[in-house]
Amino acid sequence: MNIVYGKNSVLGLLNNEPEKINKIAILKTVKSDKIEEIINICKTIKVRYEFLDKQRMDSYGRDLNHQGVIAVIEEYKYADVSEIEDNDKSLIIVLDQITDPHNLGAIIRSAAGCGVQYIIIPERNSCGVNETVLKVASGNASKVKIIKVTNINNTVTFLKSKGYWIVGTDMENGSEFTSYKPNSKTALVMGSEGEGIRRLVKDNCDDFVYIPLQNNVESLNVSVAAGIIMFNLSEKINKN
């Protein structure tokens, strides 16, 4: 069982993927305009909902900041790498060892916002799509296909065979992201904040970009950096 919790996240799910909802649980004592909106949408599109007391709501997770509403959904289904289409213009995001679900959720949300179709993550040493990821993504996880692979480096090689130019991020090497001219088919590789991109994956990149920082700031949160770079690349790819 997976859940999505929080008013905005549940609203996003109702508006984008209502078919994935098994039921919605609402805290009996909570009242707000958004809760009323959720109830009205459920009535309109015939999604099952029920009112629960605090004890039963807490049974889904005592520490969840559910804001009085939880959607119980089917298990998340990952896409397969074979589903990647041979588009003339495309930006794919490859995440190497991103372990924080808040970062993954934020990256998914940004990727959906700039039209990215695929995000690739490794099976090991990486966060998968869980309740926190879905909440942070705010109902946008359905707009991006997330692919889980056993070996990122082999997948990068596969992307190259499909005509993708592999662009990694490196604070010490490469081009400033604002001046970089991407290939029409580009895969952007983002590594973890602590270690960055692993060496073997880095060796397989074709180019590198970086974000120039001021005031002696050493680095940005990976989800912030990913958002900045992917929107810039996406705009350039779509203009070409």
PDB file of N, CA and C in Angstrom, residues 5-58:
ATOM      1  N   TYR A   5      -0.320  12.101   1.107  1.00  0.00           N
ATOM      2  CA  TYR A   5      -0.944  12.830   2.203  1.00  0.00           C
ATOM      3  C   TYR A   5      -0.702  14.332   2.063  1.00  0.00           C
ATOM      4  N   GLY A   6      -1.577  15.101   2.680  1.00  0.00           N
ATOM      5  CA  GLY A   6      -1.512  16.551   2.583  1.00  0.00           C
ATOM      6  C   GLY A   6      -2.532  17.072   1.579  1.00  0.00           C
ATOM      7  N   LYS A   7      -3.116  18.231   1.873  1.00  0.00           N
ATOM      8  CA  LYS A   7      -4.217  18.759   1.056  1.00  0.00           C
ATOM      9  C   LYS A   7      -3.822  18.991  -0.394  1.00  0.00           C
ATOM     10  N   ASN A   8      -2.705  19.684  -0.628  1.00  0.00           N
ATOM     11  CA  ASN A   8      -2.301  19.995  -1.998  1.00  0.00           C
ATOM     12  C   ASN A   8      -1.924  18.739  -2.779  1.00  0.00           C
ATOM     13  N   SER A   9      -1.256  17.811  -2.109  1.00  0.00           N
ATOM     14  CA  SER A   9      -0.833  16.586  -2.784  1.00  0.00           C
ATOM     15  C   SER A   9      -2.036  15.732  -3.182  1.00  0.00           C
ATOM     16  N   VAL A  10      -3.009  15.623  -2.287  1.00  0.00           N
ATOM     17  CA  VAL A  10      -4.200  14.830  -2.592  1.00  0.00           C
ATOM     18  C   VAL A  10      -5.021  15.510  -3.684  1.00  0.00           C
ATOM     19  N   LEU A  11      -5.127  16.822  -3.637  1.00  0.00           N
ATOM     20  CA  LEU A  11      -5.820  17.554  -4.699  1.00  0.00           C
ATOM     21  C   LEU A  11      -5.149  17.332  -6.050  1.00  0.00           C
ATOM     22  N   GLY A  12      -3.820  17.392  -6.060  1.00  0.00           N
ATOM     23  CA  GLY A  12      -3.078  17.151  -7.297  1.00  0.00           C
ATOM     24  C   GLY A  12      -3.326  15.762  -7.839  1.00  0.00           C
ATOM     25  N   LEU A  13      -3.390  14.789  -6.940  1.00  0.00           N
ATOM     26  CA  LEU A  13      -3.643  13.410  -7.350  1.00  0.00           C
ATOM     27  C   LEU A  13      -5.059  13.261  -7.904  1.00  0.00           C
ATOM     28  N   LEU A  14      -6.020  13.869  -7.255  1.00  0.00           N
ATOM     29  CA  LEU A  14      -7.405  13.811  -7.731  1.00  0.00           C
ATOM     30  C   LEU A  14      -7.545  14.437  -9.117  1.00  0.00           C
ATOM     31  N   ASN A  15      -6.811  15.504  -9.357  1.00  0.00           N
ATOM     32  CA  ASN A  15      -6.916  16.203 -10.639  1.00  0.00           C
ATOM     33  C   ASN A  15      -6.133  15.526 -11.755  1.00  0.00           C
ATOM     34  N   ASN A  16      -5.084  14.772 -11.381  1.00  0.00           N
ATOM     35  CA  ASN A  16      -4.205  14.212 -12.404  1.00  0.00           C
ATOM     36  C   ASN A  16      -4.297  12.690 -12.552  1.00  0.00           C
ATOM     37  N   GLU A  17      -4.484  11.979 -11.447  1.00  0.00           N
ATOM     38  CA  GLU A  17      -4.490  10.518 -11.497  1.00  0.00           C
ATOM     39  C   GLU A  17      -5.574   9.921 -10.600  1.00  0.00           C
ATOM     40  N   PRO A  18      -6.813  10.298 -10.752  1.00  0.00           N
ATOM     41  CA  PRO A  18      -7.854   9.777  -9.856  1.00  0.00           C
ATOM     42  C   PRO A  18      -8.036   8.270  -9.972  1.00  0.00           C
ATOM     43  N   GLU A  19      -7.688   7.706 -11.123  1.00  0.00           N
ATOM     44  CA  GLU A  19      -7.865   6.263 -11.323  1.00  0.00           C
ATOM     45  C   GLU A  19      -6.949   5.434 -10.440  1.00  0.00           C
ATOM     46  N   LYS A  20      -5.897   6.044  -9.879  1.00  0.00           N
ATOM     47  CA  LYS A  20      -4.961   5.310  -9.032  1.00  0.00           C
ATOM     48  C   LYS A  20      -5.371   5.312  -7.559  1.00  0.00           C
ATOM     49  N   ILE A  21      -6.414   6.041  -7.236  1.00  0.00           N
ATOM     50  CA  ILE A  21      -6.829   6.166  -5.842  1.00  0.00           C
ATOM     51  C   ILE A  21      -7.794   5.040  -5.457  1.00  0.00           C
ATOM     52  N   ASN A  22      -7.454   4.319  -4.411  1.00  0.00           N
ATOM     53  CA  ASN A  22      -8.359   3.301  -3.874  1.00  0.00           C
ATOM     54  C   ASN A  22      -9.408   3.937  -2.960  1.00  0.00           C
ATOM     55  N   LYS A  23      -8.954   4.850  -2.117  1.00  0.00           N
ATOM     56  CA  LYS A  23      -9.883   5.582  -1.252  1.00  0.00           C
ATOM     57  C   LYS A  23      -9.159   6.780  -0.653  1.00  0.00           C
ATOM     58  N   ILE A  24      -9.949   7.714  -0.128  1.00  0.00           N
ATOM     59  CA  ILE A  24      -9.398   8.876   0.556  1.00  0.00           C
ATOM     60  C   ILE A  24      -9.934   8.897   1.982  1.00  0.00           C
ATOM     61  N   ALA A  25      -9.026   9.042   2.942  1.00  0.00           N
ATOM     62  CA  ALA A  25      -9.386   9.123   4.355  1.00  0.00           C
ATOM     63  C   ALA A  25      -9.297  10.577   4.807  1.00  0.00           C
ATOM     64  N   ILE A  26     -10.343  11.062   5.470  1.00  0.00           N
ATOM     65  CA  ILE A  26     -10.407  12.447   5.915  1.00  0.00           C
ATOM     66  C   ILE A  26     -10.652  12.471   7.423  1.00  0.00           C
ATOM     67  N   LEU A  27      -9.866  13.260   8.120  1.00  0.00           N
ATOM     68  CA  LEU A  27     -10.033  13.389   9.566  1.00  0.00           C
ATOM     69  C   LEU A  27     -11.375  14.053   9.876  1.00  0.00           C
ATOM     70  N   LYS A  28     -12.149  13.428  10.749  1.00  0.00           N
ATOM     71  CA  LYS A  28     -13.508  13.913  11.046  1.00  0.00           C
ATOM     72  C   LYS A  28     -13.545  15.359  11.495  1.00  0.00           C
ATOM     73  N   THR A  29     -12.549  15.766  12.271  1.00  0.00           N
ATOM     74  CA  THR A  29     -12.601  17.080  12.909  1.00  0.00           C
ATOM     75  C   THR A  29     -12.025  18.210  12.059  1.00  0.00           C
ATOM     76  N   VAL A  30     -11.444  17.874  10.898  1.00  0.00           N
ATOM     77  CA  VAL A  30     -10.795  18.914  10.094  1.00  0.00           C
ATOM     78  C   VAL A  30     -11.806  19.562   9.158  1.00  0.00           C
ATOM     79  N   LYS A  31     -11.733  20.885   9.063  1.00  0.00           N
ATOM     80  CA  LYS A  31     -12.609  21.629   8.153  1.00  0.00           C
ATOM     81  C   LYS A  31     -11.791  22.727   7.478  1.00  0.00           C
ATOM     82  N   SER A  32     -11.888  22.799   6.168  1.00  0.00           N
ATOM     83  CA  SER A  32     -11.225  23.864   5.418  1.00  0.00           C
ATOM     84  C   SER A  32     -11.795  23.888   4.009  1.00  0.00           C
ATOM     85  N   ASP A  33     -11.520  24.963   3.294  1.00  0.00           N
ATOM     86  CA  ASP A  33     -12.003  25.073   1.917  1.00  0.00           C
ATOM     87  C   ASP A  33     -11.415  23.975   1.035  1.00  0.00           C
ATOM     88  N   LYS A  34     -10.154  23.644   1.268  1.00  0.00           N
ATOM     89  CA  LYS A  34      -9.530  22.613   0.427  1.00  0.00           C
ATOM     90  C   LYS A  34     -10.098  21.228   0.713  1.00  0.00           C
ATOM     91  N   ILE A  35     -10.405  20.964   1.969  1.00  0.00           N
ATOM     92  CA  ILE A  35     -11.032  19.686   2.300  1.00  0.00           C
ATOM     93  C   ILE A  35     -12.401  19.601   1.624  1.00  0.00           C
ATOM     94  N   GLU A  36     -13.151  20.677   1.644  1.00  0.00           N
ATOM     95  CA  GLU A  36     -14.445  20.707   0.964  1.00  0.00           C
ATOM     96  C   GLU A  36     -14.276  20.489  -0.539  1.00  0.00           C
ATOM     97  N   GLU A  37     -13.217  21.079  -1.097  1.00  0.00           N
ATOM     98  CA  GLU A  37     -12.947  20.891  -2.522  1.00  0.00           C
ATOM     99  C   GLU A  37     -12.637  19.431  -2.823  1.00  0.00           C
ATOM    100  N   ILE A  38     -11.855  18.794  -1.955  1.00  0.00           N
ATOM    101  CA  ILE A  38     -11.524  17.374  -2.125  1.00  0.00           C
ATOM    102  C   ILE A  38     -12.794  16.528  -2.083  1.00  0.00           C
ATOM    103  N   ILE A  39     -13.646  16.794  -1.115  1.00  0.00           N
ATOM    104  CA  ILE A  39     -14.897  16.032  -0.986  1.00  0.00           C
ATOM    105  C   ILE A  39     -15.771  16.218  -2.224  1.00  0.00           C
ATOM    106  N   ASN A  40     -15.879  17.451  -2.708  1.00  0.00           N
ATOM    107  CA  ASN A  40     -16.711  17.723  -3.882  1.00  0.00           C
ATOM    108  C   ASN A  40     -16.186  17.023  -5.131  1.00  0.00           C
ATOM    109  N   ILE A  41     -14.844  16.998  -5.284  1.00  0.00           N
ATOM    110  CA  ILE A  41     -14.264  16.297  -6.436  1.00  0.00           C
ATOM    111  C   ILE A  41     -14.535  14.800  -6.324  1.00  0.00           C
ATOM    112  N   CYS A  42     -14.372  14.256  -5.117  1.00  0.00           N
ATOM    113  CA  CYS A  42     -14.647  12.831  -4.901  1.00  0.00           C
ATOM    114  C   CYS A  42     -16.090  12.490  -5.284  1.00  0.00           C
ATOM    115  N   LYS A  43     -17.019  13.335  -4.887  1.00  0.00           N
ATOM    116  CA  LYS A  43     -18.426  13.100  -5.221  1.00  0.00           C
ATOM    117  C   LYS A  43     -18.650  13.162  -6.729  1.00  0.00           C
ATOM    118  N   THR A  44     -17.999  14.138  -7.368  1.00  0.00           N
ATOM    119  CA  THR A  44     -18.206  14.351  -8.797  1.00  0.00           C
ATOM    120  C   THR A  44     -17.660  13.196  -9.631  1.00  0.00           C
ATOM    121  N   ILE A  45     -16.449  12.738  -9.299  1.00  0.00           N
ATOM    122  CA  ILE A  45     -15.819  11.692 -10.121  1.00  0.00           C
ATOM    123  C   ILE A  45     -15.934  10.309  -9.475  1.00  0.00           C
ATOM    124  N   LYS A  46     -16.705  10.250  -8.388  1.00  0.00           N
ATOM    125  CA  LYS A  46     -17.016   8.975  -7.729  1.00  0.00           C
ATOM    126  C   LYS A  46     -15.772   8.247  -7.210  1.00  0.00           C
ATOM    127  N   VAL A  47     -14.967   8.984  -6.449  1.00  0.00           N
ATOM    128  CA  VAL A  47     -13.846   8.394  -5.719  1.00  0.00           C
ATOM    129  C   VAL A  47     -14.304   8.142  -4.283  1.00  0.00           C
ATOM    130  N   ARG A  48     -14.060   6.939  -3.798  1.00  0.00           N
ATOM    131  CA  ARG A  48     -14.495   6.573  -2.451  1.00  0.00           C
ATOM    132  C   ARG A  48     -13.753   7.399  -1.401  1.00  0.00           C
ATOM    133  N   TYR A  49     -14.498   7.896  -0.408  1.00  0.00           N
ATOM    134  CA  TYR A  49     -13.865   8.603   0.698  1.00  0.00           C
ATOM    135  C   TYR A  49     -14.590   8.245   2.003  1.00  0.00           C
ATOM    136  N   GLU A  50     -13.854   8.407   3.112  1.00  0.00           N
ATOM    137  CA  GLU A  50     -14.418   8.085   4.418  1.00  0.00           C
ATOM    138  C   GLU A  50     -13.861   9.024   5.472  1.00  0.00           C
ATOM    139  N   PHE A  51     -14.627   9.248   6.525  1.00  0.00           N
ATOM    140  CA  PHE A  51     -14.205  10.099   7.635  1.00  0.00           C
ATOM    141  C   PHE A  51     -13.730   9.220   8.786  1.00  0.00           C
ATOM    142  N   LEU A  52     -12.529   9.516   9.281  1.00  0.00           N
ATOM    143  CA  LEU A  52     -11.928   8.704  10.341  1.00  0.00           C
ATOM    144  C   LEU A  52     -11.593   9.566  11.553  1.00  0.00           C
ATOM    145  N   ASP A  53     -11.530   8.917  12.724  1.00  0.00           N
ATOM    146  CA  ASP A  53     -11.071   9.639  13.910  1.00  0.00           C
ATOM    147  C   ASP A  53      -9.545   9.701  13.911  1.00  0.00           C
ATOM    148  N   LYS A  54      -8.984  10.447  14.849  1.00  0.00           N
ATOM    149  CA  LYS A  54      -7.534  10.678  14.869  1.00  0.00           C
ATOM    150  C   LYS A  54      -6.747   9.382  15.018  1.00  0.00           C
ATOM    151  N   GLN A  55      -7.235   8.471  15.843  1.00  0.00           N
ATOM    152  CA  GLN A  55      -6.516   7.213  16.067  1.00  0.00           C
ATOM    153  C   GLN A  55      -6.384   6.422  14.771  1.00  0.00           C
ATOM    154  N   ARG A  56      -7.461   6.340  14.004  1.00  0.00           N
ATOM    155  CA  ARG A  56      -7.416   5.584  12.756  1.00  0.00           C
ATOM    156  C   ARG A  56      -6.588   6.315  11.696  1.00  0.00           C
ATOM    157  N   MET A  57      -6.630   7.636  11.698  1.00  0.00           N
ATOM    158  CA  MET A  57      -5.774   8.392  10.770  1.00  0.00           C
ATOM    159  C   MET A  57      -4.302   8.174  11.106  1.00  0.00           C
ATOM    160  N   ASP A  58      -3.996   8.174  12.418  1.00  0.00           N
ATOM    161  CA  ASP A  58      -2.610   7.979  12.841  1.00  0.00           C
ATOM    162  C   ASP A  58      -2.099   6.583  12.527  1.00  0.00           C
TER     163      ASP A  58
END
